[in-house]
PDB file of C-alpha atoms in Angstrom:
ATOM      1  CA  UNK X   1      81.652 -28.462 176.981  1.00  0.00           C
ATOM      2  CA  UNK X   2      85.290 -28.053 176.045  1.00  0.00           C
ATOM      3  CA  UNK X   3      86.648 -24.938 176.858  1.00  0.00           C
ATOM      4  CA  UNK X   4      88.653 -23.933 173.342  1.00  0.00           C
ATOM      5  CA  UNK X   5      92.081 -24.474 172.897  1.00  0.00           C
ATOM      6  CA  UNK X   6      92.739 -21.091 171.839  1.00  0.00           C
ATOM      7  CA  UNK X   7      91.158 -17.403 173.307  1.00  0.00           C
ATOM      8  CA  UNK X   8      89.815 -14.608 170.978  1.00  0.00           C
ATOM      9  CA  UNK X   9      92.496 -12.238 169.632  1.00  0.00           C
ATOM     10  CA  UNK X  10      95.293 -13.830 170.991  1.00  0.00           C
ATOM     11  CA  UNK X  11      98.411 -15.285 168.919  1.00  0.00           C
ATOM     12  CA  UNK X  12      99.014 -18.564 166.917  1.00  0.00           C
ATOM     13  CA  UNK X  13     101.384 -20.157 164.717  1.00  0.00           C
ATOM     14  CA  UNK X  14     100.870 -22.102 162.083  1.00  0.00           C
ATOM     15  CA  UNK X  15     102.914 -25.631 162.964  1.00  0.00           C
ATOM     16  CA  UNK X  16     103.762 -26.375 159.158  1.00  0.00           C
ATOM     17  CA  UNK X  17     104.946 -23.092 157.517  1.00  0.00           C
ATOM     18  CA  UNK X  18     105.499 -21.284 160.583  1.00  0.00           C
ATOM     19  CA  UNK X  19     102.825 -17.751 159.536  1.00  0.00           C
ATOM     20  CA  UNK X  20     101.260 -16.025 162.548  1.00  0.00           C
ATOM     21  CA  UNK X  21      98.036 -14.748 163.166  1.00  0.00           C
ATOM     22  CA  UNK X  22      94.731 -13.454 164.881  1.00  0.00           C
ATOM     23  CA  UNK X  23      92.430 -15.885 166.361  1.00  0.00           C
ATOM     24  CA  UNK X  24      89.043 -14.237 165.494  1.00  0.00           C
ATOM     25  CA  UNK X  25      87.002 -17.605 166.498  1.00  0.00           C
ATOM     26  CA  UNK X  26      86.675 -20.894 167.644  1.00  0.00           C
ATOM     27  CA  UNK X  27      84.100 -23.165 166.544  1.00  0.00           C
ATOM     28  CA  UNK X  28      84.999 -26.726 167.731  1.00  0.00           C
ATOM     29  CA  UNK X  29      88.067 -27.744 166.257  1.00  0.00           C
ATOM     30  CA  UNK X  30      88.067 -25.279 163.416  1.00  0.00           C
ATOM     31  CA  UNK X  31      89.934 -21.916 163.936  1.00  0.00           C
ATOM     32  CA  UNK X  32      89.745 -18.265 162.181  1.00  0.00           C
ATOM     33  CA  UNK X  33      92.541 -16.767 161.453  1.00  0.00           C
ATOM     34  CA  UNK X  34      93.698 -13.063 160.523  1.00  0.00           C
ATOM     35  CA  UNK X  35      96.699 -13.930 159.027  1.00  0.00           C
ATOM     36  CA  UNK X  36      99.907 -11.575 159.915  1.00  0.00           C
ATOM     37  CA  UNK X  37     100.724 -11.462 156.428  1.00  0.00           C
ATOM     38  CA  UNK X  38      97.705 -11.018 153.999  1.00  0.00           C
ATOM     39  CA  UNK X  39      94.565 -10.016 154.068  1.00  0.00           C
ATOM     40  CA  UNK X  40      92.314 -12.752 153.844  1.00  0.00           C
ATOM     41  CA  UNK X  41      90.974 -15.333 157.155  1.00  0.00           C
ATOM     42  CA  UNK X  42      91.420 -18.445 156.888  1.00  0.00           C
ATOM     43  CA  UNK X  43      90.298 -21.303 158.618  1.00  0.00           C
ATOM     44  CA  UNK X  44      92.079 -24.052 160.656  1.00  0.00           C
ATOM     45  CA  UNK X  45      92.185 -26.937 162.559  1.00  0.00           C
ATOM     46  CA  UNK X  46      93.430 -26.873 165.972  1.00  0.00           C
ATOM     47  CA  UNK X  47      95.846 -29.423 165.413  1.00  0.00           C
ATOM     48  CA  UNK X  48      97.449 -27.365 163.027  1.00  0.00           C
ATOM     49  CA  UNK X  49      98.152 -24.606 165.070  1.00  0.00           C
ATOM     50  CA  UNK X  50     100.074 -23.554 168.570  1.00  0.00           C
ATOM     51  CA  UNK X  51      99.807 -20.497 170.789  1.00  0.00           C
ATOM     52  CA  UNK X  52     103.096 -18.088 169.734  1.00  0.00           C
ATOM     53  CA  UNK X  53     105.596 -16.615 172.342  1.00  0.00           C
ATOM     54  CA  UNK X  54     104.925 -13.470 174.002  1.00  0.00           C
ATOM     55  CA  UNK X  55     107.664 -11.831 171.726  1.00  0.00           C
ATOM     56  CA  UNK X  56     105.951 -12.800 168.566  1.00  0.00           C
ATOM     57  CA  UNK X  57     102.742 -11.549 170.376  1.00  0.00           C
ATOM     58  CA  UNK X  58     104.327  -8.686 171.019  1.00  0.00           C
ATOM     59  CA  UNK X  59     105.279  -8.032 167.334  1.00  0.00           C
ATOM     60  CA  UNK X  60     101.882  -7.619 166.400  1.00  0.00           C
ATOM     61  CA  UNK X  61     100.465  -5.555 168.596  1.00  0.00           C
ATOM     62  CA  UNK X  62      99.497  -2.867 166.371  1.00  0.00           C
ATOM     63  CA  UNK X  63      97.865  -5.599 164.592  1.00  0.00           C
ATOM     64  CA  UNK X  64      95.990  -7.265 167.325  1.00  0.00           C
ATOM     65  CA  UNK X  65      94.178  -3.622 168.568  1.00  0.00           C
ATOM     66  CA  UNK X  66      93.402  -2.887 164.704  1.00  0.00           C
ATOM     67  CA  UNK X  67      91.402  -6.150 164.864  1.00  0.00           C
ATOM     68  CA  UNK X  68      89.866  -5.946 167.866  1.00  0.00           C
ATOM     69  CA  UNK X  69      88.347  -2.458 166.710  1.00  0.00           C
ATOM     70  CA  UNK X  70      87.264  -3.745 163.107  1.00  0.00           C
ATOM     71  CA  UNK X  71      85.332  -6.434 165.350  1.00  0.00           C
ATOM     72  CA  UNK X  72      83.540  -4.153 167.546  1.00  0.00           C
ATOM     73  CA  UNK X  73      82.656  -1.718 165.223  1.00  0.00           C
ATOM     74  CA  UNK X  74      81.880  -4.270 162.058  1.00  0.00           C
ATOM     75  CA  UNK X  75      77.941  -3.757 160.753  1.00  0.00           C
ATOM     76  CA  UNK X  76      75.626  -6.468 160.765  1.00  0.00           C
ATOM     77  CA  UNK X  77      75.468  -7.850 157.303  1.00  0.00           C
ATOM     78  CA  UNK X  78      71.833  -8.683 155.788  1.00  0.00           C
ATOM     79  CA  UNK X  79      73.055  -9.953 152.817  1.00  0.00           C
ATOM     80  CA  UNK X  80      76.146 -11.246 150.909  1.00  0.00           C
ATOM     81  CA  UNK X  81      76.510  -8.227 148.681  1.00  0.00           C
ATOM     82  CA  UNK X  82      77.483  -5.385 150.632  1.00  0.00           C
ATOM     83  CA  UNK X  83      74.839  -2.682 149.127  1.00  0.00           C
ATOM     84  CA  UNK X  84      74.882   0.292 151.711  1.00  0.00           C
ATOM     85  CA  UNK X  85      77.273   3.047 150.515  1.00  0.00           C
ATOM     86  CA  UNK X  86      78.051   4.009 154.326  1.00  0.00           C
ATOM     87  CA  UNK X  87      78.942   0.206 154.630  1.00  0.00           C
ATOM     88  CA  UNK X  88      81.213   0.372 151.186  1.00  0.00           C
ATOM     89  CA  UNK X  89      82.662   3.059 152.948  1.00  0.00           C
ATOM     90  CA  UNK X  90      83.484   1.526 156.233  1.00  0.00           C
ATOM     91  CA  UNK X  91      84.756  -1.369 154.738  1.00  0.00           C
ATOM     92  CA  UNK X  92      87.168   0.353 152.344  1.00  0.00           C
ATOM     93  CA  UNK X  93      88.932   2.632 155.627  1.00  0.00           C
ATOM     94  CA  UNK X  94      89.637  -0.744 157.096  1.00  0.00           C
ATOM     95  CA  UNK X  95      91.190  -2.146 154.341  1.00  0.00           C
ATOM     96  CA  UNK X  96      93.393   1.122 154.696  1.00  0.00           C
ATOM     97  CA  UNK X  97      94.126   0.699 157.998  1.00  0.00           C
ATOM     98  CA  UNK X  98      95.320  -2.935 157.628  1.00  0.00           C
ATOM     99  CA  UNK X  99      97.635  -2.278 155.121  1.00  0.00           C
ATOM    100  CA  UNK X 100      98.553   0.880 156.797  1.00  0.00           C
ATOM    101  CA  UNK X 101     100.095  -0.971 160.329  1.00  0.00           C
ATOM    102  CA  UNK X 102     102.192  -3.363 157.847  1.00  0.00           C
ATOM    103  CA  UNK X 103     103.002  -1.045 155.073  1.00  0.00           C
ATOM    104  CA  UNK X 104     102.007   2.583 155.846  1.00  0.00           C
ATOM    105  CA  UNK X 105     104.177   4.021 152.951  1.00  0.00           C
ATOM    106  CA  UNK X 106     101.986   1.838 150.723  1.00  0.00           C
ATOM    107  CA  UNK X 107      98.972   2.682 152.370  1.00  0.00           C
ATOM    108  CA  UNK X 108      99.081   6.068 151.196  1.00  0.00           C
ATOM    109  CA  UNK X 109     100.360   5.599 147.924  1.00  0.00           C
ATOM    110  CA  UNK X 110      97.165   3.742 147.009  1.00  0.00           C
ATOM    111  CA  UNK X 111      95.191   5.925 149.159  1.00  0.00           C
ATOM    112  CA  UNK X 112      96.611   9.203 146.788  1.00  0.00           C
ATOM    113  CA  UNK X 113      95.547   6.769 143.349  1.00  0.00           C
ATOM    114  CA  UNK X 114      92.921   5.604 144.350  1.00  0.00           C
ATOM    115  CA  UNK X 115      91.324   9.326 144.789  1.00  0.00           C
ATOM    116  CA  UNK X 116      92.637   9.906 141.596  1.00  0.00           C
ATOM    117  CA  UNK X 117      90.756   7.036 140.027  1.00  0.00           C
ATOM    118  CA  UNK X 118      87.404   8.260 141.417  1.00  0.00           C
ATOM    119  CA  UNK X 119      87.800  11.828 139.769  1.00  0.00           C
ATOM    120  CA  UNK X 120      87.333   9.994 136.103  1.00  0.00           C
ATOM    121  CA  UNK X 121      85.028   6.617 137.645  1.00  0.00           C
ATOM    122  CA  UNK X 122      82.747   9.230 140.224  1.00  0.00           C
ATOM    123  CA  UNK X 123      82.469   8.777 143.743  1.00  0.00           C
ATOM    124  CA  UNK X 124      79.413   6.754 144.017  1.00  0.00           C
ATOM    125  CA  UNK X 125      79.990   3.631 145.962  1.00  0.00           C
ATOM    126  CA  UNK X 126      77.766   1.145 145.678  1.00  0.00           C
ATOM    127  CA  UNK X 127      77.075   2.240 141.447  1.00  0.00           C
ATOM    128  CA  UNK X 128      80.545   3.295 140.476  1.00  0.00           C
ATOM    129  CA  UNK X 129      82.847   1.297 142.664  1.00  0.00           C
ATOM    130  CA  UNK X 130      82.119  -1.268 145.659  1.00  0.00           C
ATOM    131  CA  UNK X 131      84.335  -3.552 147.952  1.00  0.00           C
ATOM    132  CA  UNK X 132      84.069  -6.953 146.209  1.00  0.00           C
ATOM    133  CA  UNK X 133      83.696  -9.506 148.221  1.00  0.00           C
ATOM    134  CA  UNK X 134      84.557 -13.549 148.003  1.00  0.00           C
ATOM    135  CA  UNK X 135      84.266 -16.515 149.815  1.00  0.00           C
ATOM    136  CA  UNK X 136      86.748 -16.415 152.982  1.00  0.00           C
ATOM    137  CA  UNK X 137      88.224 -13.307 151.715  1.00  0.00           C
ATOM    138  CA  UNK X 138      87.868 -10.226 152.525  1.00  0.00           C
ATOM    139  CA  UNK X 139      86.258  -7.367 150.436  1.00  0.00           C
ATOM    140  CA  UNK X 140      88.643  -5.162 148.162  1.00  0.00           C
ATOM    141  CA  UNK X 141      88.122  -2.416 145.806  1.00  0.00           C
ATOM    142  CA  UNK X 142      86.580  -2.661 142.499  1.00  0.00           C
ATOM    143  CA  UNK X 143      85.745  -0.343 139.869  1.00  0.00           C
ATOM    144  CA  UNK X 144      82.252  -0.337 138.073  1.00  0.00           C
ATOM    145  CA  UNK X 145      81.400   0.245 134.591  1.00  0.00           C
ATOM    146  CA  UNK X 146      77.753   0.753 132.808  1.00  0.00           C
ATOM    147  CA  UNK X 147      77.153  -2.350 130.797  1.00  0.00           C
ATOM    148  CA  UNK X 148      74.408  -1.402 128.087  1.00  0.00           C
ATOM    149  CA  UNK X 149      73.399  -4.827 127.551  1.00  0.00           C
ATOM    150  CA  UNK X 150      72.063  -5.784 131.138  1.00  0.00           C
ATOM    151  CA  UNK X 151      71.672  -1.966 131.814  1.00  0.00           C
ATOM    152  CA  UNK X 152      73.441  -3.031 134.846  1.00  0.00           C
ATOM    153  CA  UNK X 153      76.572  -1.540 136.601  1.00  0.00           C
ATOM    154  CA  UNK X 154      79.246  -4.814 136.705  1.00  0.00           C
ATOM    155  CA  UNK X 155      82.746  -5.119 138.325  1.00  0.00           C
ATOM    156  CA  UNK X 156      85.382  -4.038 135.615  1.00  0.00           C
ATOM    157  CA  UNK X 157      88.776  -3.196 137.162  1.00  0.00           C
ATOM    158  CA  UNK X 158      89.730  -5.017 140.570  1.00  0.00           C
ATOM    159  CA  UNK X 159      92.327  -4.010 143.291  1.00  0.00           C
ATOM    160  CA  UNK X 160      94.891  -6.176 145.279  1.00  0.00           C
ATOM    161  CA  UNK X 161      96.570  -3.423 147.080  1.00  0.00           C
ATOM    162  CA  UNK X 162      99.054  -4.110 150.080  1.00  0.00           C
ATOM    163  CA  UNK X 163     103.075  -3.638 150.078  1.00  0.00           C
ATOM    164  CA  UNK X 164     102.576  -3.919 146.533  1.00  0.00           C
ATOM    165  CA  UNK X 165      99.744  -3.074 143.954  1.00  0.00           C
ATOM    166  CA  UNK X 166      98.337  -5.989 141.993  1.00  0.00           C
ATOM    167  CA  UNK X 167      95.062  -4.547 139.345  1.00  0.00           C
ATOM    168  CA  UNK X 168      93.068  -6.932 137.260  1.00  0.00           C
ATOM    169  CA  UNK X 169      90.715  -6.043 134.470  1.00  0.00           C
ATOM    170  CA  UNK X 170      88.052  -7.971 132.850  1.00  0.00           C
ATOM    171  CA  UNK X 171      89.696  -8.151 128.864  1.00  0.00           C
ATOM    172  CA  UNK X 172      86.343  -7.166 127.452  1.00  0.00           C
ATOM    173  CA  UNK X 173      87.097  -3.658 128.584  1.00  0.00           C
ATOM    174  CA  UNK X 174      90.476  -3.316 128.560  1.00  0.00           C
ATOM    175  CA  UNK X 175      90.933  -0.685 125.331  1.00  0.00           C
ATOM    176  CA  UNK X 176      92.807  -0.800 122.370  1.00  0.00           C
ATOM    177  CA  UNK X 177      96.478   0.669 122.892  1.00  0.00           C
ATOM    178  CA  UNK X 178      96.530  -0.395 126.906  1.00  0.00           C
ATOM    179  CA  UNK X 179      97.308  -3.969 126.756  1.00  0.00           C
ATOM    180  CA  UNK X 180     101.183  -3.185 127.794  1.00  0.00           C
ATOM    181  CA  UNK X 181     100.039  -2.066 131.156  1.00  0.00           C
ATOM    182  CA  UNK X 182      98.693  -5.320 132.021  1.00  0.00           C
ATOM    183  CA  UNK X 183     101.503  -8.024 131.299  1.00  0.00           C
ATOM    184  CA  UNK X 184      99.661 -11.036 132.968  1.00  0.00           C
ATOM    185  CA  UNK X 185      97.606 -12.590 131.068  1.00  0.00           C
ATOM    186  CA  UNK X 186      94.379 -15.026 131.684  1.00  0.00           C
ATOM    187  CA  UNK X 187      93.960 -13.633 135.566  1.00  0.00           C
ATOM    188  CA  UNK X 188      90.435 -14.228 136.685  1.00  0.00           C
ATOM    189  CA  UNK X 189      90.396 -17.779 135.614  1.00  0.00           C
ATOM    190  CA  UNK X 190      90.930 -16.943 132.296  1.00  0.00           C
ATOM    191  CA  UNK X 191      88.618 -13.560 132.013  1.00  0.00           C
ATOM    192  CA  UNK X 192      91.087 -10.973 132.604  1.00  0.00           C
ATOM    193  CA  UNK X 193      94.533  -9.500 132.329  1.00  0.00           C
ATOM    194  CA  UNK X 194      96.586  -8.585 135.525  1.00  0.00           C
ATOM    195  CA  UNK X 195      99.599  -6.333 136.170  1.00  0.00           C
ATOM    196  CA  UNK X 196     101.862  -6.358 139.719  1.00  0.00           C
ATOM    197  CA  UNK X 197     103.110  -2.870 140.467  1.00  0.00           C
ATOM    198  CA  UNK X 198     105.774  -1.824 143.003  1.00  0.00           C
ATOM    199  CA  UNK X 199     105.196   1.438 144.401  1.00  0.00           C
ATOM    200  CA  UNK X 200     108.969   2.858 144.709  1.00  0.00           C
ATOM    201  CA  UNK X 201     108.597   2.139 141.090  1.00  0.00           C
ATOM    202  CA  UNK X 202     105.435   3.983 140.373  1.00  0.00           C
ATOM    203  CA  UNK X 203     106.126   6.858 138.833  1.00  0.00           C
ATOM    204  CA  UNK X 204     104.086   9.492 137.922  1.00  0.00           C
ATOM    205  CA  UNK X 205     104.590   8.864 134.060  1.00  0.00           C
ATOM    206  CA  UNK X 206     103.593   5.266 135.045  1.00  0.00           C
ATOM    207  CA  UNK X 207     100.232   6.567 136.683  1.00  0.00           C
ATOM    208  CA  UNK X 208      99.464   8.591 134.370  1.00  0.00           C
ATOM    209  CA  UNK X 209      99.414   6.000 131.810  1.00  0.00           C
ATOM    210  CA  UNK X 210      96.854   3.642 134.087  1.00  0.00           C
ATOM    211  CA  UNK X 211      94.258   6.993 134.633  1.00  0.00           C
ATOM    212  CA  UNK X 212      94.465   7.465 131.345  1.00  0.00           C
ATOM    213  CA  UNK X 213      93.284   3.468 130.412  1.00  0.00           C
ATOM    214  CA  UNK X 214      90.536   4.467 133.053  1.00  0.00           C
ATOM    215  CA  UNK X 215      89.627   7.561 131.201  1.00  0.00           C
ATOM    216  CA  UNK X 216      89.300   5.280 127.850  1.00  0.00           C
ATOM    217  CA  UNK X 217      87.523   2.670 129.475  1.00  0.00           C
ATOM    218  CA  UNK X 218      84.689   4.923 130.905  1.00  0.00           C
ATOM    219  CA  UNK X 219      84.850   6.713 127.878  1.00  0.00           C
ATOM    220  CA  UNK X 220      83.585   3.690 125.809  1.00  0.00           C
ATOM    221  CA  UNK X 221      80.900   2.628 128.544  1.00  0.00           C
ATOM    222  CA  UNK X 222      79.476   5.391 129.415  1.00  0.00           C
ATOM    223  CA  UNK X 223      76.059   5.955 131.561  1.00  0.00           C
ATOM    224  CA  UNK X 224      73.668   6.960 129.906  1.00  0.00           C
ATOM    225  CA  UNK X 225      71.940  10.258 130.517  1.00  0.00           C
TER     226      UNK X 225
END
């Protein structure tokens, strides 16, 4: 058997556009990648790849340990659909503490909303908020609504949070008087609205504003006693 070109947790570059990132497997020619810059792992071929220099290893050290510890302590998943609320839980503090060793000032800006947020959606993850998950990606935070039809809790509002804050709502739900806050239109292939927030910029009128389109939207779906 060939021994792989490239070693667990070390280095590479990408040969075309030049990104780095965090081997997390080899299978044959195919690679796994924690990209540098992102959050989601991608998969390459070899070919398309070379091992970095020790400086640019050295740049992401941080990086490389925060890895290595998401690795050792990840759950074994039974299922797709990540159910457990201690496994919701788990997987939301790492998605803190991989924005936090690029963008710690950002980290806790979305760390201080998104507690707000719970307050009016209720801290109940796995029924009023999960970590959404999608193929090659990994999960982020989404907020759940009670849909009276299915009598089912569904994904309403997403999150894309990393230097920046990107939110996209399904338009179904997004309320009368709230469509300013979310510019972009046909996100989610068509389904949804989107808005991309810097935080320097986010002030606490601008906040406001988004709690209170939470507050409306729960307001209008609400779970029935």
């Amino acid at each position: 058997m060939d021994t792989p070109k490239f070693k667990q947790f070390s280095v590479v570059k990408n040969i075309i556009n030049k990104n780095l990132g965090i081997v997390l497997k080899v299978i044959g020619e195919n690679v796994t990648v924690y990209p540098a810059k992102g959050r989601d792992k991608m998969t390459f071929r070899s070919q398309y790849l070379e091992s970095a220099s020790q400086e640019e290893t050295s740049s992401l050290k941080e990086l490389i340990e925060q890895v290595k510890k998401d690795e050792s302590k990840k759950p074994k998943k039974t299922s797709k659909k990540i159910i457990d609320p201690a496994h919701i839980r788990y997987e939301f503090d790492k998605f803190l503490k991989h924005i936090a060793v690029r963008y710690p000032v950002s980290k806790e800006a979305f760390k201080a909303f998104w507690q707000e947020l719970l307050i009016v959606a209720g801290d109940i993850p796995g029924k009023t908020w999960e970590m959404k998950s999608s193929a090659g990606a990994n999960p982020g935070p989404v907020l759940k609504i009670y849909n009276t039809a299915t009598q089912k809790w569904i994904y309403c509002l997403s999150f894309m949070p990393e230097r920046g804050l990107r939110m996209e709502i399904k338009k179904e739900f997004l309320p009368k008087g709230f469509d300013e806050l979310f510019p972009i239109d046909n996100a989610m292939f068509g389904a949804g609205k989107a808005v991309e927030l810097n935080y320097p910029d986010f002030s606490l009128e601008k906040k406001q504003a988004y709690i209170n389109c939470v507050k409306a939207i729960y307001a209008a779906h609400p779970e029935p006693k």
